[in-house]
Every structure is written in C-alpha cells, then in structure tokens.
PDB file of C-alpha atoms in Angstrom:
ATOM      1  CA  MET A   1      -0.450  22.720   6.467  1.00  0.00           C
ATOM      2  CA  LYS A   2      -3.042  22.334   9.172  1.00  0.00           C
ATOM      3  CA  PRO A   3      -1.754  22.737  12.745  1.00  0.00           C
ATOM      4  CA  ASN A   4      -3.481  19.570  14.012  1.00  0.00           C
ATOM      5  CA  ILE A   5      -1.731  17.408  11.381  1.00  0.00           C
ATOM      6  CA  ALA A   6       1.615  18.975  12.254  1.00  0.00           C
ATOM      7  CA  GLN A   7       0.981  18.458  15.980  1.00  0.00           C
ATOM      8  CA  GLN A   8       0.006  14.821  15.564  1.00  0.00           C
ATOM      9  CA  TRP A   9       3.007  14.204  13.313  1.00  0.00           C
ATOM     10  CA  LEU A  10       5.335  15.817  15.837  1.00  0.00           C
ATOM     11  CA  ASN A  11       3.825  13.764  18.690  1.00  0.00           C
ATOM     12  CA  ILE A  12       4.396  10.530  16.774  1.00  0.00           C
ATOM     13  CA  LEU A  13       7.919  11.516  15.803  1.00  0.00           C
ATOM     14  CA  CYS A  14       8.773  12.328  19.425  1.00  0.00           C
ATOM     15  CA  GLN A  15       7.607   8.847  20.444  1.00  0.00           C
ATOM     16  CA  THR A  16      10.004   7.245  17.955  1.00  0.00           C
ATOM     17  CA  LEU A  17      13.038   9.254  19.046  1.00  0.00           C
ATOM     18  CA  PRO A  18      15.182   8.459  22.116  1.00  0.00           C
ATOM     19  CA  GLU A  19      13.918  10.717  24.923  1.00  0.00           C
ATOM     20  CA  PRO A  20      13.593  14.154  23.352  1.00  0.00           C
ATOM     21  CA  GLN A  21      13.411  17.014  25.836  1.00  0.00           C
ATOM     22  CA  ALA A  22      11.494  19.343  23.511  1.00  0.00           C
ATOM     23  CA  ALA A  23      10.603  19.757  19.854  1.00  0.00           C
ATOM     24  CA  ALA A  24       8.900  22.211  17.543  1.00  0.00           C
ATOM     25  CA  PHE A  25       7.715  22.448  13.972  1.00  0.00           C
ATOM     26  CA  MET A  26       8.541  26.022  12.966  1.00  0.00           C
ATOM     27  CA  VAL A  27       7.128  27.965  10.031  1.00  0.00           C
ATOM     28  CA  GLN A  28       7.801  31.380   8.579  1.00  0.00           C
ATOM     29  CA  GLY A  29       5.653  33.954  10.352  1.00  0.00           C
ATOM     30  CA  SER A  30       3.818  36.871   8.819  1.00  0.00           C
ATOM     31  CA  GLY A  31       6.896  39.078   9.090  1.00  0.00           C
ATOM     32  CA  ILE A  32       9.918  38.488   6.875  1.00  0.00           C
ATOM     33  CA  GLN A  33      12.242  37.655   9.764  1.00  0.00           C
ATOM     34  CA  THR A  34       9.814  35.899  12.100  1.00  0.00           C
ATOM     35  CA  ILE A  35       9.684  32.207  12.861  1.00  0.00           C
ATOM     36  CA  GLN A  36       6.782  30.807  14.848  1.00  0.00           C
ATOM     37  CA  PRO A  37       5.814  27.338  16.053  1.00  0.00           C
ATOM     38  CA  LEU A  38       3.068  25.491  14.197  1.00  0.00           C
ATOM     39  CA  ALA A  39       3.378  22.568  16.625  1.00  0.00           C
ATOM     40  CA  LYS A  40       5.269  21.995  19.895  1.00  0.00           C
ATOM     41  CA  TRP A  41       6.179  18.991  21.977  1.00  0.00           C
ATOM     42  CA  PRO A  42       5.231  18.763  24.712  1.00  0.00           C
ATOM     43  CA  GLU A  43       2.176  20.700  23.648  1.00  0.00           C
ATOM     44  CA  ASN A  44       2.303  22.917  26.750  1.00  0.00           C
ATOM     45  CA  LEU A  45       5.910  23.967  26.019  1.00  0.00           C
ATOM     46  CA  THR A  46       6.286  27.677  26.738  1.00  0.00           C
ATOM     47  CA  HIS A  47      10.030  28.344  26.554  1.00  0.00           C
ATOM     48  CA  ILE A  48      10.983  28.020  22.884  1.00  0.00           C
ATOM     49  CA  ASP A  49      13.613  30.748  22.496  1.00  0.00           C
ATOM     50  CA  ASP A  50      16.438  28.205  22.264  1.00  0.00           C
ATOM     51  CA  LEU A  51      14.533  26.240  19.607  1.00  0.00           C
ATOM     52  CA  VAL A  52      13.858  29.396  17.568  1.00  0.00           C
ATOM     53  CA  GLN A  53      17.525  30.448  17.754  1.00  0.00           C
ATOM     54  CA  THR A  54      18.646  27.001  16.643  1.00  0.00           C
ATOM     55  CA  VAL A  55      16.269  27.071  13.658  1.00  0.00           C
ATOM     56  CA  GLU A  56      17.501  30.554  12.704  1.00  0.00           C
ATOM     57  CA  TYR A  57      21.087  29.277  12.847  1.00  0.00           C
ATOM     58  CA  ALA A  58      20.233  26.246  10.686  1.00  0.00           C
ATOM     59  CA  LEU A  59      18.371  28.342   8.114  1.00  0.00           C
ATOM     60  CA  GLY A  60      21.430  30.578   7.873  1.00  0.00           C
ATOM     61  CA  ASN A  61      23.475  27.472   7.087  1.00  0.00           C
ATOM     62  CA  ASN A  62      21.089  26.142   4.425  1.00  0.00           C
ATOM     63  CA  GLY A  63      19.115  23.597   6.356  1.00  0.00           C
ATOM     64  CA  GLN A  64      20.065  20.449   8.213  1.00  0.00           C
ATOM     65  CA  ALA A  65      22.175  21.095  11.270  1.00  0.00           C
ATOM     66  CA  SER A  66      23.177  19.689  14.595  1.00  0.00           C
ATOM     67  CA  VAL A  67      24.223  22.017  17.377  1.00  0.00           C
ATOM     68  CA  LEU A  68      25.889  19.946  20.058  1.00  0.00           C
ATOM     69  CA  ASN A  69      26.639  20.297  23.746  1.00  0.00           C
ATOM     70  CA  VAL A  70      24.976  23.689  24.211  1.00  0.00           C
ATOM     71  CA  GLN A  71      25.159  24.878  27.804  1.00  0.00           C
ATOM     72  CA  GLN A  72      22.054  26.456  29.292  1.00  0.00           C
ATOM     73  CA  ALA A  73      21.134  27.835  32.698  1.00  0.00           C
ATOM     74  CA  GLY A  74      21.888  25.453  35.546  1.00  0.00           C
ATOM     75  CA  ASN A  75      24.867  23.889  33.743  1.00  0.00           C
ATOM     76  CA  ASP A  76      22.557  21.656  31.687  1.00  0.00           C
ATOM     77  CA  HIS A  77      23.847  20.649  28.265  1.00  0.00           C
ATOM     78  CA  TYR A  78      21.711  19.839  25.235  1.00  0.00           C
ATOM     79  CA  ASP A  79      22.055  18.684  21.645  1.00  0.00           C
ATOM     80  CA  TYR A  80      19.818  20.199  18.966  1.00  0.00           C
ATOM     81  CA  PHE A  81      18.941  18.626  15.628  1.00  0.00           C
ATOM     82  CA  VAL A  82      17.289  20.671  12.875  1.00  0.00           C
ATOM     83  CA  LEU A  83      15.869  19.536   9.544  1.00  0.00           C
ATOM     84  CA  PRO A  84      13.894  21.461   6.922  1.00  0.00           C
ATOM     85  CA  VAL A  85      10.593  19.745   6.123  1.00  0.00           C
ATOM     86  CA  LEU A  86      10.053  19.497   2.377  1.00  0.00           C
ATOM     87  CA  ALA A  87       7.120  18.355   0.258  1.00  0.00           C
ATOM     88  CA  GLN A  88       7.353  18.393  -3.521  1.00  0.00           C
ATOM     89  CA  SER A  89      10.596  20.425  -3.339  1.00  0.00           C
ATOM     90  CA  GLU A  90       8.868  23.147  -1.318  1.00  0.00           C
ATOM     91  CA  THR A  91       9.781  23.943   2.262  1.00  0.00           C
ATOM     92  CA  LEU A  92       6.813  23.489   4.593  1.00  0.00           C
ATOM     93  CA  GLY A  93       8.759  24.489   7.677  1.00  0.00           C
ATOM     94  CA  THR A  94      11.593  23.342   9.886  1.00  0.00           C
ATOM     95  CA  VAL A  95      11.583  20.806  12.674  1.00  0.00           C
ATOM     96  CA  VAL A  96      13.922  21.100  15.654  1.00  0.00           C
ATOM     97  CA  PHE A  97      14.546  18.600  18.459  1.00  0.00           C
ATOM     98  CA  LYS A  98      16.293  19.093  21.780  1.00  0.00           C
ATOM     99  CA  PHE A  99      17.983  16.161  23.550  1.00  0.00           C
ATOM    100  CA  ARG A 100      20.238  15.546  26.487  1.00  0.00           C
ATOM    101  CA  PRO A 101      23.707  14.969  25.008  1.00  0.00           C
ATOM    102  CA  LEU A 102      23.711  11.882  22.801  1.00  0.00           C
ATOM    103  CA  PRO A 103      26.658   9.703  21.781  1.00  0.00           C
ATOM    104  CA  LYS A 104      28.081  10.791  18.424  1.00  0.00           C
ATOM    105  CA  GLU A 105      27.235   7.445  16.796  1.00  0.00           C
ATOM    106  CA  ARG A 106      23.502   8.124  17.365  1.00  0.00           C
ATOM    107  CA  HIS A 107      23.467  11.460  15.512  1.00  0.00           C
ATOM    108  CA  GLU A 108      23.110   9.904  12.067  1.00  0.00           C
ATOM    109  CA  ALA A 109      20.281   7.680  13.329  1.00  0.00           C
ATOM    110  CA  ILE A 110      18.439  10.773  14.601  1.00  0.00           C
ATOM    111  CA  PHE A 111      18.612  12.412  11.164  1.00  0.00           C
ATOM    112  CA  ASN A 112      17.539   9.159   9.491  1.00  0.00           C
ATOM    113  CA  ILE A 113      14.427   9.031  11.689  1.00  0.00           C
ATOM    114  CA  LEU A 114      13.695  12.702  10.969  1.00  0.00           C
ATOM    115  CA  GLN A 115      14.043  12.176   7.215  1.00  0.00           C
ATOM    116  CA  GLN A 116      11.790   9.129   7.335  1.00  0.00           C
ATOM    117  CA  GLY A 117       9.244  11.125   9.345  1.00  0.00           C
ATOM    118  CA  GLN A 118       9.420  13.873   6.752  1.00  0.00           C
ATOM    119  CA  ARG A 119       8.375  11.394   4.055  1.00  0.00           C
ATOM    120  CA  TRP A 120       5.386  10.341   6.186  1.00  0.00           C
ATOM    121  CA  LEU A 121       4.315  13.950   6.607  1.00  0.00           C
ATOM    122  CA  ALA A 122       4.564  14.515   2.858  1.00  0.00           C
ATOM    123  CA  LEU A 123       1.841  11.882   2.404  1.00  0.00           C
ATOM    124  CA  ALA A 124      -0.561  14.171   4.271  1.00  0.00           C
ATOM    125  CA  ASP A 125       0.137  17.071   1.912  1.00  0.00           C
ATOM    126  CA  PRO A 126      -3.080  17.591  -0.076  1.00  0.00           C
ATOM    127  CA  ARG A 127      -1.199  19.309  -2.909  1.00  0.00           C
ATOM    128  CA  GLN A 128       0.099  15.953  -4.090  1.00  0.00           C
ATOM    129  CA  TYR A 129      -3.446  15.049  -5.085  1.00  0.00           C
ATOM    130  CA  GLU A 130      -4.112  18.220  -7.090  1.00  0.00           C
ATOM    131  CA  ASN A 131      -3.627  16.513 -10.446  1.00  0.00           C
ATOM    132  CA  LYS A 132      -6.922  14.694 -10.634  1.00  0.00           C
ATOM    133  CA  ALA A 133      -6.914  14.205 -14.405  1.00  0.00           C
ATOM    134  CA  PHE A 134      -5.853  10.571 -14.127  1.00  0.00           C
ATOM    135  CA  TYR A 135      -8.539   9.781 -11.558  1.00  0.00           C
ATOM    136  CA  LEU A 136     -11.162  11.639 -13.558  1.00  0.00           C
ATOM    137  CA  SER A 137     -10.326   9.735 -16.735  1.00  0.00           C
ATOM    138  CA  ALA A 138     -10.363   6.389 -14.859  1.00  0.00           C
ATOM    139  CA  LEU A 139     -13.796   7.169 -13.382  1.00  0.00           C
ATOM    140  CA  THR A 140     -15.101   8.263 -16.792  1.00  0.00           C
ATOM    141  CA  LEU A 141     -13.880   5.024 -18.331  1.00  0.00           C
ATOM    142  CA  LEU A 142     -15.469   3.009 -15.529  1.00  0.00           C
ATOM    143  CA  ALA A 143     -18.774   4.876 -15.947  1.00  0.00           C
ATOM    144  CA  CYS A 144     -18.753   4.218 -19.698  1.00  0.00           C
ATOM    145  CA  CYS A 145     -18.104   0.525 -19.097  1.00  0.00           C
ATOM    146  CA  ILE A 146     -20.911   0.245 -16.581  1.00  0.00           C
ATOM    147  CA  GLU A 147     -23.333   1.921 -19.026  1.00  0.00           C
ATOM    148  CA  GLN A 148     -22.590  -0.736 -21.655  1.00  0.00           C
ATOM    149  CA  GLU A 149     -25.050  -3.630 -21.555  1.00  0.00           C
ATOM    150  CA  SER A 150     -22.381  -6.162 -22.505  1.00  0.00           C
ATOM    151  CA  TYR A 151     -20.126  -5.044 -19.619  1.00  0.00           C
ATOM    152  CA  ARG A 152     -22.917  -5.430 -17.036  1.00  0.00           C
ATOM    153  CA  LYS A 153     -23.657  -8.933 -18.358  1.00  0.00           C
ATOM    154  CA  ALA A 154     -19.969  -9.852 -18.179  1.00  0.00           C
ATOM    155  CA  LEU A 155     -19.875  -8.802 -14.506  1.00  0.00           C
ATOM    156  CA  MET A 156     -22.807 -11.020 -13.577  1.00  0.00           C
TER     157      MET A 156
END
C-alpha cells in the first residue's frame, strides 16, 4: 500500500471520529519483530511508543482490542482502540487510535466506524482489480460489435 493513500485515509478517518488525540497505521517492518508507522495523525506526531506497544499487545491477542484508561505521564488517561486492516483476507497493517477516556457506550461505535473505514480503504487496494479477464472479454466483445457494419448502423 502506498503511504500517501494510507495517510489520506487516516486523515479522513480521524475527522469522522470523536476527537482522537493520535492515530497511526502500522505495518510490519523489515525485521521480524518490528512494527513501523506507514501513516500518522497528526502527521507531525513524533512520540509513537505508546501506539506501537498497544499494537504489539493487540497482535498478541489476535487483532481487535481496546485498552482502556491507560495512565501516562502527568496523570493523563487515555483509551486505545486497535483494529487489523484487512483486504481480501490479507492483513495490510493495523490501525490504532488514542482518545481521552470515552464513555463505555461509545466503544462499539468507535469500532463500527473503524470497520467501515477499513472497507473504504479496501476499495483503494489495486489487487482487487488484478483479474482483468472479465474486462478484457467485455472490451473484445464491444470491439467485435463495433467492427460489424450492422451494429454501427443500429447505433445511428
């Protein structure tokens, strides 16, 4: 996946969610145990250790996770929501969002928005268009029709 598509997708998703503090689209790095950001929100985000740790925790628990009321420096508390991003049953990466503590009844809505956003991102996956046989046969049929004198007369 191209970084600019992931960044734009993450920006749009952050606009639809209720006041995220930070977010990242994480992918597997070149090393076996490394996770690195493909996209961050805000884009100038530099401190991502907490996001990486949350993704590592979620991956250890097979995917979707919420880690609630985590205390950080300065007695600030945050909720984290993590969801693997899938396209055609293949994991593209993992998205993680950081919020100020949210009421419990909003947690399901957060995951619903993330899952809907995941479907939108899947539309940008060029692999879904790899099977061009249908399109090729439709174009061939159209070309054959256009070459026929009777078809051209029928169009006019």
